[in-house]
mmCIF file of C-alpha atoms in Angstrom:
data_model
loop_
_atom_site.group_PDB
_atom_site.id
_atom_site.type_symbol
_atom_site.label_atom_id
_atom_site.label_comp_id
_atom_site.label_asym_id
_atom_site.label_seq_id
_atom_site.Cartn_x
_atom_site.Cartn_y
_atom_site.Cartn_z
ATOM 1 C CA MET A 1 -55.184 -12.201 -27.323
ATOM 2 C CA ARG A 2 -53.473 -14.907 -29.372
ATOM 3 C CA VAL A 3 -50.243 -12.869 -29.595
ATOM 4 C CA ARG A 4 -50.153 -12.531 -25.820
ATOM 5 C CA SER A 5 -50.549 -16.267 -25.317
ATOM 6 C CA LEU A 6 -47.790 -16.992 -27.844
ATOM 7 C CA GLN A 7 -45.520 -14.599 -25.956
ATOM 8 C CA SER A 8 -46.360 -16.350 -22.703
ATOM 9 C CA ILE A 9 -45.614 -19.756 -24.204
ATOM 10 C CA LEU A 10 -42.372 -18.503 -25.682
ATOM 11 C CA LEU A 11 -41.292 -16.978 -22.374
ATOM 12 C CA PHE A 12 -42.243 -20.188 -20.590
ATOM 13 C CA LEU A 13 -40.122 -22.262 -22.984
ATOM 14 C CA ILE A 14 -37.175 -19.905 -22.659
ATOM 15 C CA ALA A 15 -37.467 -20.036 -18.878
ATOM 16 C CA GLN A 16 -37.573 -23.826 -18.914
ATOM 17 C CA ARG A 17 -34.463 -24.007 -21.051
ATOM 18 C CA LEU A 18 -32.618 -21.661 -18.706
ATOM 19 C CA VAL A 19 -33.655 -23.642 -15.661
ATOM 20 C CA PHE A 20 -32.205 -26.798 -17.173
ATOM 21 C CA ALA A 21 -29.061 -25.014 -18.389
ATOM 22 C CA VAL A 22 -28.166 -23.391 -15.066
ATOM 23 C CA PRO A 23 -27.207 -26.556 -13.117
ATOM 24 C CA TYR A 24 -25.094 -27.746 -16.041
ATOM 25 C CA TYR A 25 -23.347 -24.383 -16.183
ATOM 26 C CA HIS A 26 -22.627 -24.430 -12.462
ATOM 27 C CA GLN A 27 -21.488 -28.024 -12.633
ATOM 28 C CA ARG A 28 -19.032 -27.185 -15.394
ATOM 29 C CA SER A 29 -17.929 -23.885 -13.863
ATOM 30 C CA ARG A 30 -16.798 -25.763 -10.785
ATOM 31 C CA PHE A 31 -13.979 -27.166 -12.895
ATOM 32 C CA THR A 32 -13.188 -24.150 -15.044
ATOM 33 C CA MET A 33 -13.164 -21.500 -12.330
ATOM 34 C CA PRO A 34 -12.755 -22.913 -8.827
ATOM 35 C CA ALA A 35 -14.295 -21.059 -5.913
ATOM 36 C CA PHE A 36 -10.909 -20.613 -4.213
ATOM 37 C CA LEU A 37 -9.682 -18.470 -7.102
ATOM 38 C CA ARG A 38 -11.645 -15.394 -8.062
ATOM 39 C CA TYR A 39 -10.802 -13.928 -11.442
ATOM 40 C CA VAL A 40 -11.043 -10.155 -11.787
ATOM 41 C CA ARG A 41 -13.377 -8.920 -14.520
ATOM 42 C CA ASP A 42 -12.208 -6.124 -16.790
ATOM 43 C CA ASP A 43 -15.025 -3.846 -15.570
ATOM 44 C CA GLU A 44 -13.704 -3.882 -11.979
ATOM 45 C CA ASP A 45 -11.607 -1.037 -10.666
ATOM 46 C CA ILE A 46 -8.863 -0.734 -8.080
ATOM 47 C CA SER A 47 -11.260 0.447 -5.370
ATOM 48 C CA SER A 48 -13.287 -2.782 -5.589
ATOM 49 C CA ILE A 49 -10.112 -4.859 -5.221
ATOM 50 C CA ARG A 50 -8.877 -2.764 -2.293
ATOM 51 C CA ASP A 51 -12.298 -3.000 -0.678
ATOM 52 C CA GLU A 52 -12.284 -6.780 -1.012
ATOM 53 C CA VAL A 53 -8.792 -7.229 0.448
ATOM 54 C CA SER A 54 -9.581 -4.881 3.325
ATOM 55 C CA LYS A 55 -12.596 -7.001 4.307
ATOM 56 C CA SER A 56 -10.637 -10.249 4.347
ATOM 57 C CA PRO A 57 -8.199 -11.126 7.141
ATOM 58 C CA ILE A 58 -5.742 -12.619 4.619
ATOM 59 C CA SER A 59 -5.764 -12.016 0.853
ATOM 60 C CA LEU A 60 -3.552 -13.065 -2.018
ATOM 61 C CA VAL A 61 -3.608 -11.042 -5.242
ATOM 62 C CA VAL A 62 -1.841 -12.682 -8.193
ATOM 63 C CA ALA A 63 -1.075 -11.267 -11.641
ATOM 64 C CA VAL A 64 -0.681 -13.873 -14.394
ATOM 65 C CA ALA A 65 -0.705 -14.053 -18.192
ATOM 66 C CA SER A 66 -1.393 -16.974 -20.506
ATOM 67 C CA PHE A 67 1.709 -16.291 -22.604
ATOM 68 C CA VAL A 68 3.933 -16.928 -19.554
ATOM 69 C CA PRO A 69 4.240 -20.706 -19.119
ATOM 70 C CA ARG A 70 4.862 -20.482 -15.371
ATOM 71 C CA SER A 71 1.527 -18.737 -14.824
ATOM 72 C CA LYS A 72 -0.503 -21.880 -15.453
ATOM 73 C CA SER A 73 1.580 -24.027 -13.105
ATOM 74 C CA LEU A 74 1.518 -21.271 -10.480
ATOM 75 C CA LEU A 75 -2.290 -21.137 -10.557
ATOM 76 C CA ALA A 76 -2.448 -24.930 -10.331
ATOM 77 C CA GLY A 77 -0.168 -24.829 -7.292
ATOM 78 C CA ILE A 78 -2.222 -22.106 -5.644
ATOM 79 C CA GLN A 79 -5.350 -24.168 -6.271
ATOM 80 C CA LYS A 80 -3.678 -27.085 -4.466
ATOM 81 C CA LEU A 81 -3.255 -24.792 -1.456
ATOM 82 C CA GLU A 82 -7.036 -24.888 -1.082
ATOM 83 C CA ASN A 83 -6.829 -28.644 -0.468
ATOM 84 C CA GLU A 84 -4.140 -28.032 2.148
ATOM 85 C CA TYR A 85 -6.337 -25.478 3.917
ATOM 86 C CA ASP A 86 -9.392 -27.755 3.730
ATOM 87 C CA SER A 87 -7.574 -30.827 5.017
ATOM 88 C CA GLY A 88 -5.546 -29.011 7.652
ATOM 89 C CA THR A 89 -2.222 -30.339 6.298
ATOM 90 C CA CYS A 90 -0.909 -26.826 5.737
ATOM 91 C CA CYS A 91 -2.172 -25.040 8.715
ATOM 92 C CA GLY A 92 -3.504 -27.285 11.438
ATOM 93 C CA PRO A 93 -7.224 -27.777 12.060
ATOM 94 C CA SER A 94 -9.421 -27.014 9.094
ATOM 95 C CA ASP A 95 -11.149 -23.675 9.500
ATOM 96 C CA ALA A 96 -12.755 -21.655 6.704
ATOM 97 C CA SER A 97 -11.655 -18.400 8.340
ATOM 98 C CA ASN A 98 -8.008 -19.415 7.858
ATOM 99 C CA LYS A 99 -8.380 -19.684 4.101
ATOM 100 C CA PRO A 100 -7.186 -16.591 2.248
ATOM 101 C CA THR A 101 -9.171 -14.743 -0.362
ATOM 102 C CA VAL A 102 -7.370 -15.367 -3.675
ATOM 103 C CA ILE A 103 -7.828 -12.789 -6.429
ATOM 104 C CA VAL A 104 -6.354 -13.490 -9.871
ATOM 105 C CA ILE A 105 -5.723 -10.779 -12.449
ATOM 106 C CA LYS A 106 -5.182 -12.138 -15.961
ATOM 107 C CA THR A 107 -3.232 -9.212 -17.389
ATOM 108 C CA ASP A 108 -3.324 -10.409 -20.992
ATOM 109 C CA GLU A 109 -7.127 -10.438 -21.234
ATOM 110 C CA SER A 110 -7.563 -6.675 -21.496
ATOM 111 C CA ASP A 111 -5.720 -3.391 -21.181
ATOM 112 C CA GLU A 112 -7.900 -2.535 -18.177
ATOM 113 C CA LEU A 113 -6.732 -5.620 -16.271
ATOM 114 C CA GLU A 114 -3.109 -4.886 -17.098
ATOM 115 C CA GLU A 115 -3.528 -1.312 -15.866
ATOM 116 C CA LEU A 116 -5.249 -2.556 -12.704
ATOM 117 C CA ALA A 117 -2.333 -4.875 -11.929
ATOM 118 C CA ILE A 118 0.148 -2.046 -12.463
ATOM 119 C CA GLU A 119 -1.883 0.279 -10.202
ATOM 120 C CA LEU A 120 -1.681 -2.352 -7.471
ATOM 121 C CA GLY A 121 2.084 -2.605 -7.952
ATOM 122 C CA LEU A 122 2.066 -5.964 -9.725
ATOM 123 C CA ASN A 123 4.445 -4.978 -12.526
ATOM 124 C CA ASP A 124 5.788 -8.420 -13.459
ATOM 125 C CA VAL A 125 4.057 -11.577 -14.619
ATOM 126 C CA PRO A 126 3.681 -13.650 -12.571
ATOM 127 C CA SER A 127 3.724 -11.568 -9.411
ATOM 128 C CA TYR A 128 1.742 -11.439 -6.191
ATOM 129 C CA GLN A 129 0.918 -9.462 -3.077
ATOM 130 C CA ILE A 130 -0.292 -10.798 0.257
ATOM 131 C CA TYR A 131 -2.549 -8.566 2.324
ATOM 132 C CA ARG A 132 -3.566 -8.730 5.975
ATOM 133 C CA ASN A 133 -6.699 -6.652 6.586
ATOM 134 C CA GLY A 134 -5.951 -4.526 3.527
ATOM 135 C CA VAL A 135 -2.275 -3.884 4.297
ATOM 136 C CA VAL A 136 0.433 -5.401 2.092
ATOM 137 C CA MET A 137 2.377 -7.917 4.192
ATOM 138 C CA GLY A 138 4.438 -9.512 1.445
ATOM 139 C CA ALA A 139 5.037 -9.302 -2.267
ATOM 140 C CA SER A 140 7.121 -10.843 -4.989
ATOM 141 C CA GLU A 141 10.279 -8.970 -5.843
ATOM 142 C CA ARG A 142 11.014 -10.551 -9.217
ATOM 143 C CA ALA A 143 8.909 -12.729 -11.501
ATOM 144 C CA ALA A 144 11.662 -15.340 -11.592
ATOM 145 C CA ASP A 145 11.362 -15.812 -7.812
ATOM 146 C CA VAL A 146 7.601 -16.441 -7.695
ATOM 147 C CA THR A 147 6.900 -19.955 -6.421
ATOM 148 C CA VAL A 148 4.028 -21.626 -4.614
ATOM 149 C CA ASP A 149 6.378 -22.409 -1.715
ATOM 150 C CA LYS A 150 7.206 -18.715 -1.251
ATOM 151 C CA ILE A 151 3.532 -17.806 -1.429
ATOM 152 C CA ARG A 152 2.677 -20.533 1.112
ATOM 153 C CA SER A 153 5.418 -19.305 3.452
ATOM 154 C CA GLN A 154 4.304 -15.675 3.242
ATOM 155 C CA LEU A 155 0.656 -16.657 3.740
ATOM 156 C CA LYS A 156 1.668 -18.502 6.904
ATOM 157 C CA SER A 157 3.619 -15.498 8.162
ATOM 158 C CA ALA A 158 0.761 -13.110 7.449
ATOM 159 C CA ALA A 159 -1.745 -15.407 9.149
ATOM 160 C CA ALA A 160 0.532 -15.880 12.165
ATOM 161 C CA ALA A 161 0.795 -12.105 12.528
ATOM 162 C CA THR A 162 -3.011 -11.825 12.508
ATOM 163 C CA THR A 163 -3.481 -13.824 15.665
ATOM 164 C CA THR A 164 -1.555 -16.273 17.787
ATOM 165 C CA ALA A 165 -4.451 -18.567 18.650
ATOM 166 C CA GLY A 166 -6.172 -20.715 16.066
ATOM 167 C CA ALA A 167 -4.789 -18.964 13.011
ATOM 168 C CA CYS A 168 -3.186 -20.682 10.089
ATOM 169 C CA CYS A 169 0.207 -21.791 11.334
ATOM 170 C CA PRO A 170 0.529 -19.650 14.475
ATOM 171 C CA PRO A 171 4.028 -19.056 15.808
ATOM 172 C CA SER A 172 5.266 -22.350 17.134
ATOM 173 C CA THR A 173 7.190 -22.797 20.370
ATOM 174 C CA SER A 174 8.524 -26.169 19.266
ATOM 175 C CA SER A 175 11.170 -26.849 16.672
ATOM 176 C CA THR A 176 8.729 -28.545 14.303
ATOM 177 C CA SER A 177 7.360 -26.557 11.403
ATOM 178 C CA CYS A 178 3.725 -26.531 10.414
#
C-alpha cells in the first residue's frame, strides 16, 4: 500500500513539473521555430510532404543547410514574408488563406533529410519549389539565384493563378504593382 502511494506522489510531482514546463517551452519555441516555418523531421517521408503540399492552396518548400551562410539570411527573409502577409503590405487585405504553407528541409541535419530534398528535386542548397495545390509552379534553377524577392514574386504569381478574386496579389488591371 505504501509503495502505491509513493508511486502516486511521484507521478503527481512529475505531472506538476511538466505542467509548469510546458508553457515555458511553448513560449520559447515561439522564437526558435516560428509557426510560419515548419521544419521537416528526419522520420518524415516524401509522401507526407507531397500530401501536405497537395492540401494547401500555395506551398513553399525550401532546402537549406547551416554550412551555407545564405541559408540563414534566406530563412530570416522568408520569415519576414509572414509579417507582410499578416499586415497586407505584400498582398492586399490580410487573409490567413492567402498565406502559403512553408516547409523547410535542413539537409545537413541527417542523411534522410538530404535524400528527401533530392527526391523532391531540391538538389542545391539553398533551393526552393513553390506548389499550387500539389503541382510545382516555380522552382529555383541555381542556388546562386535564390533570393527572397524571387520567392515573393513566384508566390504572388502562383497565388494569382489560383484565383482572380481575393487571392494574394491577383492580376492587376492597373499599372501599379502589389
